[in-house]
CSV table of C-alpha atoms and ligand atoms in Angstrom, one decimal:
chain,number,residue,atom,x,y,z
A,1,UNK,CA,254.2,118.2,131.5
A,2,UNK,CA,257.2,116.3,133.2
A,3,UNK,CA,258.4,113.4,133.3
A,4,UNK,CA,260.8,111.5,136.0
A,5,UNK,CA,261.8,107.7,135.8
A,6,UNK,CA,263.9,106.0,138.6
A,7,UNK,CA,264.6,102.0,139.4
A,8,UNK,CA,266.9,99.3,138.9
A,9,UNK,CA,266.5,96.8,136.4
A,10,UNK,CA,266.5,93.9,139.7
A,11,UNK,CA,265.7,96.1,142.0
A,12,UNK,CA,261.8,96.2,143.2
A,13,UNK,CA,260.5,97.7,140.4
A,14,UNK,CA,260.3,100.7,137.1
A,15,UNK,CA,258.4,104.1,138.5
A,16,UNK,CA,257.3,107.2,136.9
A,17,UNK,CA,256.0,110.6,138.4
A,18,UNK,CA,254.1,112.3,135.2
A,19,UNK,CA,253.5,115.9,136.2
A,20,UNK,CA,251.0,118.1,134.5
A,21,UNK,CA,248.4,115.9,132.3
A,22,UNK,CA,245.4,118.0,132.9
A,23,UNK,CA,241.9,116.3,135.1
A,24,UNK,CA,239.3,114.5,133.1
A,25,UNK,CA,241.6,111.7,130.8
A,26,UNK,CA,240.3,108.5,130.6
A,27,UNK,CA,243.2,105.5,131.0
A,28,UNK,CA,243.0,102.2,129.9
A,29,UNK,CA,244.9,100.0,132.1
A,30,UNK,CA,244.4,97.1,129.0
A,31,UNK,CA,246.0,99.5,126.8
A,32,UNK,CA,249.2,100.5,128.1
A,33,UNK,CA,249.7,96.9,129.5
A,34,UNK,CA,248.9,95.6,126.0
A,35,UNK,CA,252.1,98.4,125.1
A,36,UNK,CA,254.0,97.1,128.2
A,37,UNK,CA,253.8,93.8,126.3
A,38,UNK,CA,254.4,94.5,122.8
A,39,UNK,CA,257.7,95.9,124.7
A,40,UNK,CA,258.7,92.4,126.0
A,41,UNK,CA,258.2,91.4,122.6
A,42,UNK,CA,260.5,90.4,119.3
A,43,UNK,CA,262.3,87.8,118.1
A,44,UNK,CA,265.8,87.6,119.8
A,45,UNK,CA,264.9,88.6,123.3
A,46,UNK,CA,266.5,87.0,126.1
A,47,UNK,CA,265.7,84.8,129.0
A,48,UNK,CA,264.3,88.1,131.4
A,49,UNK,CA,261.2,88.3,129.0
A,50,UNK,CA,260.5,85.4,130.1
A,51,UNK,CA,260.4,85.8,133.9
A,52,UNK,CA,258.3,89.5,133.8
A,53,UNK,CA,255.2,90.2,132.7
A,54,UNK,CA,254.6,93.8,132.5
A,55,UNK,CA,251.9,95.2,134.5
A,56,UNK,CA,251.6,99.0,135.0
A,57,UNK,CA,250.0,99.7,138.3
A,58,UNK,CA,248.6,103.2,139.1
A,59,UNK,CA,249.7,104.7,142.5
A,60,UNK,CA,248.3,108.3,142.1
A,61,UNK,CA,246.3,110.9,140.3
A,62,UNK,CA,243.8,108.6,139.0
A,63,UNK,CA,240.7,108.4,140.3
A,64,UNK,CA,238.3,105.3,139.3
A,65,UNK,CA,240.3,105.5,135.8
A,66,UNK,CA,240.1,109.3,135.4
A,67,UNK,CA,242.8,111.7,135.4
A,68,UNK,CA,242.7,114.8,138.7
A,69,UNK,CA,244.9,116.9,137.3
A,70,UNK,CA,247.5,115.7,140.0
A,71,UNK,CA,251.1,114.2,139.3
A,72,UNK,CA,250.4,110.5,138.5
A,73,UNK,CA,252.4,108.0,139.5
A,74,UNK,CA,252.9,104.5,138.3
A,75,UNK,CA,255.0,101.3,139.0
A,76,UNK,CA,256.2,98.7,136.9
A,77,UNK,CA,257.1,96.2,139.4
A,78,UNK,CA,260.0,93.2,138.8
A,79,UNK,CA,259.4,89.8,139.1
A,80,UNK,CA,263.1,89.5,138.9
A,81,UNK,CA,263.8,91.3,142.4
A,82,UNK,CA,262.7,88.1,144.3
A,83,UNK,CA,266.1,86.2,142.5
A,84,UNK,CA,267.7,89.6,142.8
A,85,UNK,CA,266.6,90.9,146.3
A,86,UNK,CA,269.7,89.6,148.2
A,87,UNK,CA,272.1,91.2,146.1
A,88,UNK,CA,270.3,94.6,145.3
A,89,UNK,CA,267.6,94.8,148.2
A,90,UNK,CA,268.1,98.8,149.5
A,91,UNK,CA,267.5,97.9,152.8
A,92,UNK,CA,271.0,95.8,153.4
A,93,UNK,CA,272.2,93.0,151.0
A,94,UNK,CA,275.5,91.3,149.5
A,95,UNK,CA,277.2,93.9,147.5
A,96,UNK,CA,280.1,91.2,146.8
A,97,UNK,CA,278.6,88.2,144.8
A,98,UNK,CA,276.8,89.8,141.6
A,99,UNK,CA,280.1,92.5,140.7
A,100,UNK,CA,280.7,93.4,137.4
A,101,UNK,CA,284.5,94.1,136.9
A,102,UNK,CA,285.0,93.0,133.2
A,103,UNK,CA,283.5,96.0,131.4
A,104,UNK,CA,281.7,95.9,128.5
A,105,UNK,CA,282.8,98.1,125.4
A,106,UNK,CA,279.9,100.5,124.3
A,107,UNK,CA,277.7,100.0,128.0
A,108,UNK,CA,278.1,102.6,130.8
A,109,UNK,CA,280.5,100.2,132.5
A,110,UNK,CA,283.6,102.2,132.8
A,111,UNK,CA,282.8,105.7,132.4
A,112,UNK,CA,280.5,104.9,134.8
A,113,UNK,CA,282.4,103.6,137.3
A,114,UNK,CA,284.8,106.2,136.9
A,115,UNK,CA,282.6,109.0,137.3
A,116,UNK,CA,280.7,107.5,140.3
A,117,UNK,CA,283.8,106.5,142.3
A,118,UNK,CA,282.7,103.0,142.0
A,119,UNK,CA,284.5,99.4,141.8
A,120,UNK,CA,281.5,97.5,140.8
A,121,UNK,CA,279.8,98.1,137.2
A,122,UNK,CA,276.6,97.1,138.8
A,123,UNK,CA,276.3,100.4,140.6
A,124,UNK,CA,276.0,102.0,137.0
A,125,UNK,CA,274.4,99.2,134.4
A,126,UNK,CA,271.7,98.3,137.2
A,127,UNK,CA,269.9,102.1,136.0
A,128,UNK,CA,272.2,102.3,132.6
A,129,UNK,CA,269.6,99.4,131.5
A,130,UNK,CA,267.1,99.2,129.3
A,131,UNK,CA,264.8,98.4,131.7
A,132,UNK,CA,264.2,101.3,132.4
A,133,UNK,CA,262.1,101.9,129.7
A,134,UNK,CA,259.3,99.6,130.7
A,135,UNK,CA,258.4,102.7,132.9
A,136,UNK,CA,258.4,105.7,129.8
A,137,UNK,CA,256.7,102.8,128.0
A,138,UNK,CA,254.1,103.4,130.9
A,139,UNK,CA,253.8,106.8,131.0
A,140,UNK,CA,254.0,107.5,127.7
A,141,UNK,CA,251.1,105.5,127.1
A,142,UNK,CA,249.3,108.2,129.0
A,143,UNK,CA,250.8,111.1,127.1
A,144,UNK,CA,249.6,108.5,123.7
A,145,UNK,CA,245.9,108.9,125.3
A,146,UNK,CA,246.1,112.7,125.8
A,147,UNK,CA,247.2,113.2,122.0
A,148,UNK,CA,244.5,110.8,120.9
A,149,UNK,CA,241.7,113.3,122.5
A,150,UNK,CA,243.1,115.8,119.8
A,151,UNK,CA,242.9,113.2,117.0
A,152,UNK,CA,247.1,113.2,117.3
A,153,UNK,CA,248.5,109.7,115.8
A,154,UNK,CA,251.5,107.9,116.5
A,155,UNK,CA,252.6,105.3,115.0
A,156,UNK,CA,256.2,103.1,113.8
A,157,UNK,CA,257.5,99.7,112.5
A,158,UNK,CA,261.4,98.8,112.2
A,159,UNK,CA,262.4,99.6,109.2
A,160,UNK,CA,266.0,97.3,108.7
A,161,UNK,CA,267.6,95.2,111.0
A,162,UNK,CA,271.2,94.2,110.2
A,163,UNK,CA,271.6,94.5,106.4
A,164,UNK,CA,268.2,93.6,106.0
A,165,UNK,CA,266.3,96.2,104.8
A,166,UNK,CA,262.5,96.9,104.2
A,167,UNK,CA,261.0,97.5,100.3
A,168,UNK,CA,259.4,100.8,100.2
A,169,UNK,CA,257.8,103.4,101.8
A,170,UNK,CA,254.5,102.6,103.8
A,171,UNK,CA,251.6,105.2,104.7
A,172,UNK,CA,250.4,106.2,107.8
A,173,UNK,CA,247.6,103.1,107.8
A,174,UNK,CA,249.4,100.7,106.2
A,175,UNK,CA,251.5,101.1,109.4
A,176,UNK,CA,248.9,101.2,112.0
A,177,UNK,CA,247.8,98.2,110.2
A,178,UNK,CA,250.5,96.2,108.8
A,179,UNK,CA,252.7,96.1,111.3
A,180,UNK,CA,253.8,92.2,111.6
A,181,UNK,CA,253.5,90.9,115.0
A,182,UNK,CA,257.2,88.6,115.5
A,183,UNK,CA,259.9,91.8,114.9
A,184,UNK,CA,257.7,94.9,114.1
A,185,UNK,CA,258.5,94.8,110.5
A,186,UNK,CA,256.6,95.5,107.0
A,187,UNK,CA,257.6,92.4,105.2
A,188,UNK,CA,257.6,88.7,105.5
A,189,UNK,CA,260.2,88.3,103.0
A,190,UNK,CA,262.2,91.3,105.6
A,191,UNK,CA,261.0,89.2,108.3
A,192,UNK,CA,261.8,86.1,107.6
A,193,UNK,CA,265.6,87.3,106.7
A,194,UNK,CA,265.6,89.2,110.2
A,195,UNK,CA,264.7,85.9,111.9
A,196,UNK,CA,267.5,84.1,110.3
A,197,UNK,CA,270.1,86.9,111.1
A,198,UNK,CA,269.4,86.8,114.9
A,199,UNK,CA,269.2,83.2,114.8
A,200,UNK,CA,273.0,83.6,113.2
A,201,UNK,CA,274.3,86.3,115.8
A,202,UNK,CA,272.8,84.9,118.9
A,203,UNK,CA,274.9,81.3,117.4
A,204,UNK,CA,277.9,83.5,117.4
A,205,UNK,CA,277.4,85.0,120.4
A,206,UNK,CA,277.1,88.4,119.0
A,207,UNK,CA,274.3,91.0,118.6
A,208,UNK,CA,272.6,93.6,116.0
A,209,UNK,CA,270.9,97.3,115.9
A,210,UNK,CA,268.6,98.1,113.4
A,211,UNK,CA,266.9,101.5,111.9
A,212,UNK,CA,263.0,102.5,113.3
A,213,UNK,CA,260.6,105.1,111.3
A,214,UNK,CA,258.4,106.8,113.5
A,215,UNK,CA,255.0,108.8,112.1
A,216,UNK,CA,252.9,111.0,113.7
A,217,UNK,CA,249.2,112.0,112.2
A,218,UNK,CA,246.9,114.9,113.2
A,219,UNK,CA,249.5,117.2,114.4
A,220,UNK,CA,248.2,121.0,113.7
A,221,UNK,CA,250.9,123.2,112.4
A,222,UNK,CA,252.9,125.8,114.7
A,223,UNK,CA,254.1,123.4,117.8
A,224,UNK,CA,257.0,124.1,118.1
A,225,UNK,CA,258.9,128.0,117.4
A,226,UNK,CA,262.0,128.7,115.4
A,227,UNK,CA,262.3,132.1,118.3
A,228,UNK,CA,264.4,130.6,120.3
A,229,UNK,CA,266.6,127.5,119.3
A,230,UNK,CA,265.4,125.4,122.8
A,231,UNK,CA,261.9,125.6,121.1
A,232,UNK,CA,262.3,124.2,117.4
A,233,UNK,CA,260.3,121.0,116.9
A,234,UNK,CA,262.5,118.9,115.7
A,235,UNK,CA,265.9,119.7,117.9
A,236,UNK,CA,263.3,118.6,120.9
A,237,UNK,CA,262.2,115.2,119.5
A,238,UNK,CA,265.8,114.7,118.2
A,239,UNK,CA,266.8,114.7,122.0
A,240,UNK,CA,263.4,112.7,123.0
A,241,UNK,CA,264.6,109.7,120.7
A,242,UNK,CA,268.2,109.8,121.3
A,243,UNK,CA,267.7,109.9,124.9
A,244,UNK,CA,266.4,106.3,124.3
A,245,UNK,CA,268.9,103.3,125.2
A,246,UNK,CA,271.3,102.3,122.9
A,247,UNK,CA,270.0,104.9,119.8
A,248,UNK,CA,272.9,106.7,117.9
A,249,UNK,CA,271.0,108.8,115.5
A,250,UNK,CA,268.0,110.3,114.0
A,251,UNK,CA,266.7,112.0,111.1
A,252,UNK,CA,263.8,113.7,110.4
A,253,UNK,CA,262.2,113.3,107.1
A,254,UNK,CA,264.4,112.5,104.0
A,255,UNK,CA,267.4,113.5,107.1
A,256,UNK,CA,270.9,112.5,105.9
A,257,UNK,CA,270.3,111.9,102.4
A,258,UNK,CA,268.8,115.6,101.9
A,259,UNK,CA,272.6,116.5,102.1
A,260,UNK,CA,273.2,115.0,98.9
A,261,UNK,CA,270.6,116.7,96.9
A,262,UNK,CA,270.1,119.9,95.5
A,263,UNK,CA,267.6,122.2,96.9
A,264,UNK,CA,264.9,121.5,93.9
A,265,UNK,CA,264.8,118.1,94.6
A,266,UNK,CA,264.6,118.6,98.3
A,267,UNK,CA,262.3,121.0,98.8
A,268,UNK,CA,258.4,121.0,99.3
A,269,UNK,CA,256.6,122.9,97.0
A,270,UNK,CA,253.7,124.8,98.1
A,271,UNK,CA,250.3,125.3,97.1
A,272,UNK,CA,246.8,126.1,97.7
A,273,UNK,CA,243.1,124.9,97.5
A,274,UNK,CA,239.7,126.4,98.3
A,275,UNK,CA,242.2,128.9,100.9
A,276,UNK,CA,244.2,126.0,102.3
A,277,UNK,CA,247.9,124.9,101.5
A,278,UNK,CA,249.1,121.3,100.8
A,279,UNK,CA,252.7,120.1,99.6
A,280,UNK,CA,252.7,116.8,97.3
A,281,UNK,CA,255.8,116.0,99.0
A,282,UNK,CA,257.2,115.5,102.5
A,283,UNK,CA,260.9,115.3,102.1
A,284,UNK,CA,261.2,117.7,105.4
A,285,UNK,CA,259.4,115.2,107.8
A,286,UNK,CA,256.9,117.9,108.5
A,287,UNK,CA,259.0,120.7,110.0
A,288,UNK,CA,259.8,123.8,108.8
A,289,UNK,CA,261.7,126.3,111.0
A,290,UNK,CA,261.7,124.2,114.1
A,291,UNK,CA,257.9,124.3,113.4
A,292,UNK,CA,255.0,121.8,112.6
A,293,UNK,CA,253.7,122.9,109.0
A,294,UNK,CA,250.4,120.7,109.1
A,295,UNK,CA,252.1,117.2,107.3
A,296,UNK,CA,252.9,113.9,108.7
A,297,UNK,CA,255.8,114.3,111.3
A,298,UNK,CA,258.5,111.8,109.8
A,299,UNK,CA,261.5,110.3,111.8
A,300,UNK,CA,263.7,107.7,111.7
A,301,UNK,CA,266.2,106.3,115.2
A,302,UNK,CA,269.1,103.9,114.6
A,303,UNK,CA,269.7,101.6,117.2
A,304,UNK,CA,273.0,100.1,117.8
A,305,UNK,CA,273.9,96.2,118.7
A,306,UNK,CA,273.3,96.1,122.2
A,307,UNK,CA,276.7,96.0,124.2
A,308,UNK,CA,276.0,93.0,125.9
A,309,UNK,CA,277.8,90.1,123.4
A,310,UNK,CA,278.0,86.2,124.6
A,311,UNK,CA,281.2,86.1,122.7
A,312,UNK,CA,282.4,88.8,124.6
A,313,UNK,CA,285.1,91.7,123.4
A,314,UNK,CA,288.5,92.6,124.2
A,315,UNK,CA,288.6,94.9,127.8
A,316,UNK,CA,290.2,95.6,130.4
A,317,UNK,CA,289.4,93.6,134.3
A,318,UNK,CA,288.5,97.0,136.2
A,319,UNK,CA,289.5,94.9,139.8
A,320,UNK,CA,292.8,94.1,138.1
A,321,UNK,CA,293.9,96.2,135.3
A,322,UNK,CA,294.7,93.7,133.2
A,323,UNK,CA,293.6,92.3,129.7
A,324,UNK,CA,290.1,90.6,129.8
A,325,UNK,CA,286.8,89.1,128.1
A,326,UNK,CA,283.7,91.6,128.8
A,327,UNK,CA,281.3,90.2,131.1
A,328,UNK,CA,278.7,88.2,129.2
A,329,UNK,CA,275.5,89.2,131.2
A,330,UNK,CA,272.6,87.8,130.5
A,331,UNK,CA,270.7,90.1,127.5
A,332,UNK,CA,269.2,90.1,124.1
A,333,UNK,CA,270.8,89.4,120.7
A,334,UNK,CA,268.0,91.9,119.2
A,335,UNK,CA,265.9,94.5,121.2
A,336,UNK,CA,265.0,96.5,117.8
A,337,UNK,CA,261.3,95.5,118.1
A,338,UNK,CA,261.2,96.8,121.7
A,339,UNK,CA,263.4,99.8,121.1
A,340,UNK,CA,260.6,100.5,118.2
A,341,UNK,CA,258.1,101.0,121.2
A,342,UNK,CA,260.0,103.0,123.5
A,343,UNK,CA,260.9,105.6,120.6
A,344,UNK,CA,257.1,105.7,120.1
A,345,UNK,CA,256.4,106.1,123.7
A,346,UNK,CA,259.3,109.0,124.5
A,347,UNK,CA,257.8,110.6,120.8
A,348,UNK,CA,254.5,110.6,122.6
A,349,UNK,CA,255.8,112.3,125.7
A,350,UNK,CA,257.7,115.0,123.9
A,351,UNK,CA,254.8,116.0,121.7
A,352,UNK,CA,252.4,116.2,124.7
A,353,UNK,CA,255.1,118.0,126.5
A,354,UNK,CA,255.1,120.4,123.6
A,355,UNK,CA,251.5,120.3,122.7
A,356,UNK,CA,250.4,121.1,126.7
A,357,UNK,CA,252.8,124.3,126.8
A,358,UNK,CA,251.2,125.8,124.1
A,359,UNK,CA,247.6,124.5,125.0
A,360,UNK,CA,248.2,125.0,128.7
A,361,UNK,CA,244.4,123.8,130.0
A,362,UNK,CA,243.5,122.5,133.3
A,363,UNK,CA,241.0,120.2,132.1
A,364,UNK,CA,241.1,118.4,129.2
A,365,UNK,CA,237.4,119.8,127.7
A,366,UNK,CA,239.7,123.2,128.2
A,367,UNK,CA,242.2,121.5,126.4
A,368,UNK,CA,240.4,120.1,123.2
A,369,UNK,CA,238.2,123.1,123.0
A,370,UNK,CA,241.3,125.5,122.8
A,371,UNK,CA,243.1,122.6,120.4
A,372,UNK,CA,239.9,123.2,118.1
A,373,UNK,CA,240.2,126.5,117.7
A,374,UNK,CA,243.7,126.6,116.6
B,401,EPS,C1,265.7,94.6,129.5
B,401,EPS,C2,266.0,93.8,130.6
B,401,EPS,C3,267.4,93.3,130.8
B,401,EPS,C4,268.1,93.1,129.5
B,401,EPS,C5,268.0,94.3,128.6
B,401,EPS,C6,266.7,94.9,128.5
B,401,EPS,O1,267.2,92.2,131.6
B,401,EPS,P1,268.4,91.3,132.2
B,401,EPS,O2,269.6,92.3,132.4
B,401,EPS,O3,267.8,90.9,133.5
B,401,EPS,O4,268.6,90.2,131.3
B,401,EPS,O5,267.5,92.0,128.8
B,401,EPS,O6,268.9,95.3,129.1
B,401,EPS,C7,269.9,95.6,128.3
B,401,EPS,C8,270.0,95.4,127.0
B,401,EPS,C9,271.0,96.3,128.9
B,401,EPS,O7,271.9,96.7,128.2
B,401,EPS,O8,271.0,96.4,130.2
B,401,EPS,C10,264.3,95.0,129.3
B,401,EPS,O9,263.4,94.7,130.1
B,401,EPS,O10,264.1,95.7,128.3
């Protein structure tokens, strides 16, 4: 499978070209608008939210809801390009009213503009955005449908925002199930806190990251291959997540803290049953040797405070070279919720896209038949 996004966050719209799902996959429109949605959603969103309304529309490779086996391709199209379409229209518009000059610390501002011989930031942040998600959001809700023919679960909540942190661990249901509506959290009393923080940053004119466990449930063992090191399991959906906007690490199962154990208490022990092996514990996230063993796949993404702070920090006025306030452009004070969906949405791209190489199939009957057998 492949996957290509393009668009500008006011330009006409979000697109994706998803390459290689196999014929015969039944798409819910509902479902991956429903996704689109939940996107848009959480506490601490800004003013944009307001003005789209997600809608994925289907341009190819679907027939009467059905997969053919052809590329499909999709737009997310933006209400905003009708307030936008006279400074970003590609046909001919006003490239000097809407520049960005005063760079932001921690966007793509000024390397950007460095690197593509450019004097306005917009050329960069209009694609640097997190807009751009609203089309892998998309098309990973079709790579979500694909795995779900093979009984392959994903799942995630946000697991701390700020210093607030969640109480315990939660199981794969308790997720799929418990998953609290306003921020994507386990806990009211988490919840509630997170509410207050945001509603403490955005009076400060500042902004905050939090930390997003991801599941996945069903997965057989052996995806992935420890052969050769562009193969292993994990090194692939390590670069899925952090390819996300604005994420600055990931661990897989117990991750950091393994570092600080000693092997015995890190370790899962082995054992067997009527012929088939289980491990009590799940400290390696379900990968062993850049392989699926069978277990829950466990990961966790931290997302940084977006760059974009009403207060502004200390740059430098690109047009002038002199001392400056960074552009306050209109954003969120929290995206954490949202960012939550897109990890679950590029996880459920990667595994496809690891799951179809093995699988190969040109039909998804093909597909679930040689899944079965596995
Ligand atoms: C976003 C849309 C953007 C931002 C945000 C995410 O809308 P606008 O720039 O029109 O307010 O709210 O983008 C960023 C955080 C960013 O750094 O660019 C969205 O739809 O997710």
């Amino acid at each position: 499978m492949k996957l290509k996004t393009a668009g500008e966050s006011h330009g006409k719209g979000l697109f994706a070209i998803l390459e290689g799902v196999p014929a015969g996959l039944k798409l819910d429109i509902a479902q991956i608008d429903a996704e689109l949605a939940r996107r848009q959603s959480g506490y601490g969103r800004g003013g944009r939210q307001k003005i789209e309304q997600d809608h994925v529309e289907l341009l190819s490779g679907v027939r009467d809801l059905t997969t053919l086996g052809s590329p499909i391709a999709l737009a997310v199209w933006n209400r905003d390009y009708e307030n936008w379409k006279e400074f970003m229209a590609p046909e001919g518009c006003d490239v000097s009213s809407r520049r960005l000059t005063k760079v932001r610390p921690g966007h793509a501002d000024l390397a950007g503009m460095l690197k593509f011989g450019t004097e306005d930031a917009r050329n960069v942040l209009e694609r640097a955005s997190a807009r751009e998600t609203a089309a892998r959001v998309a098309a990973g809700e079709i790579c979500r449908a694909y795995l779900k023919e093979l009984n392959v679960a994903v799942t995630g909540y946000v697991r701390s925002l700020g210093q607030v942190f969640g109480g315990r661990e939660y199981t794969f249901e308790e997720i799929q199930t418990g998953r609290r509506p306003l921020l994507g959290m386990m806990e009211e009393a988490a919840e509630k806190a997170s509410v207050s923080l945001i509603e403490e940053a955005k009076g400060a004119g500042d902004t905050l990251g939090g930390v997003i466990e991801l599941r996945v449930k069903g997965l057989k063992s052996g995806f992935g291959s420890p052969m050769t090191y562009q193969e292993k399991l994990d090194a692939r959906i390590a670069a899925a997540l952090m390819s996300v906007q604005a994420v600055k690490g990931v661990e897989v199962g117990g991750g950091f803290s393994l570092a600080h154990e000693k092997g015995s208490a890190v370790h899962d022990e082995i054992f067997a049953s009527d012929g088939k092996f289980f491990r009590n514990t799940n400290r390696a996230g379900g990968i062993e040797g850049g392989m699926s063993n069978g277990e829950e796949l466990v990961f966790r993404a931290a997302m940084k405070p977006i760059p974009t702070l009403m207060k502004g920090l200390k740059t430098v006025d690109f047009a002038t070279g002199r001392p400056a306030v960074a552009a306050p452009e209109r954003s969120d004070t929290c995206a954490v919720t949202a960012c939550e969906v897109v990890l679950e949405s590029a996880l459920c791209f990667a595994l496809a896209e690891i799951v179809s190489e093995r699988l190969g199939g040109d039909n998804m009957a093909q597909v679930k038949e040689r899944y079965e057998r596995l």
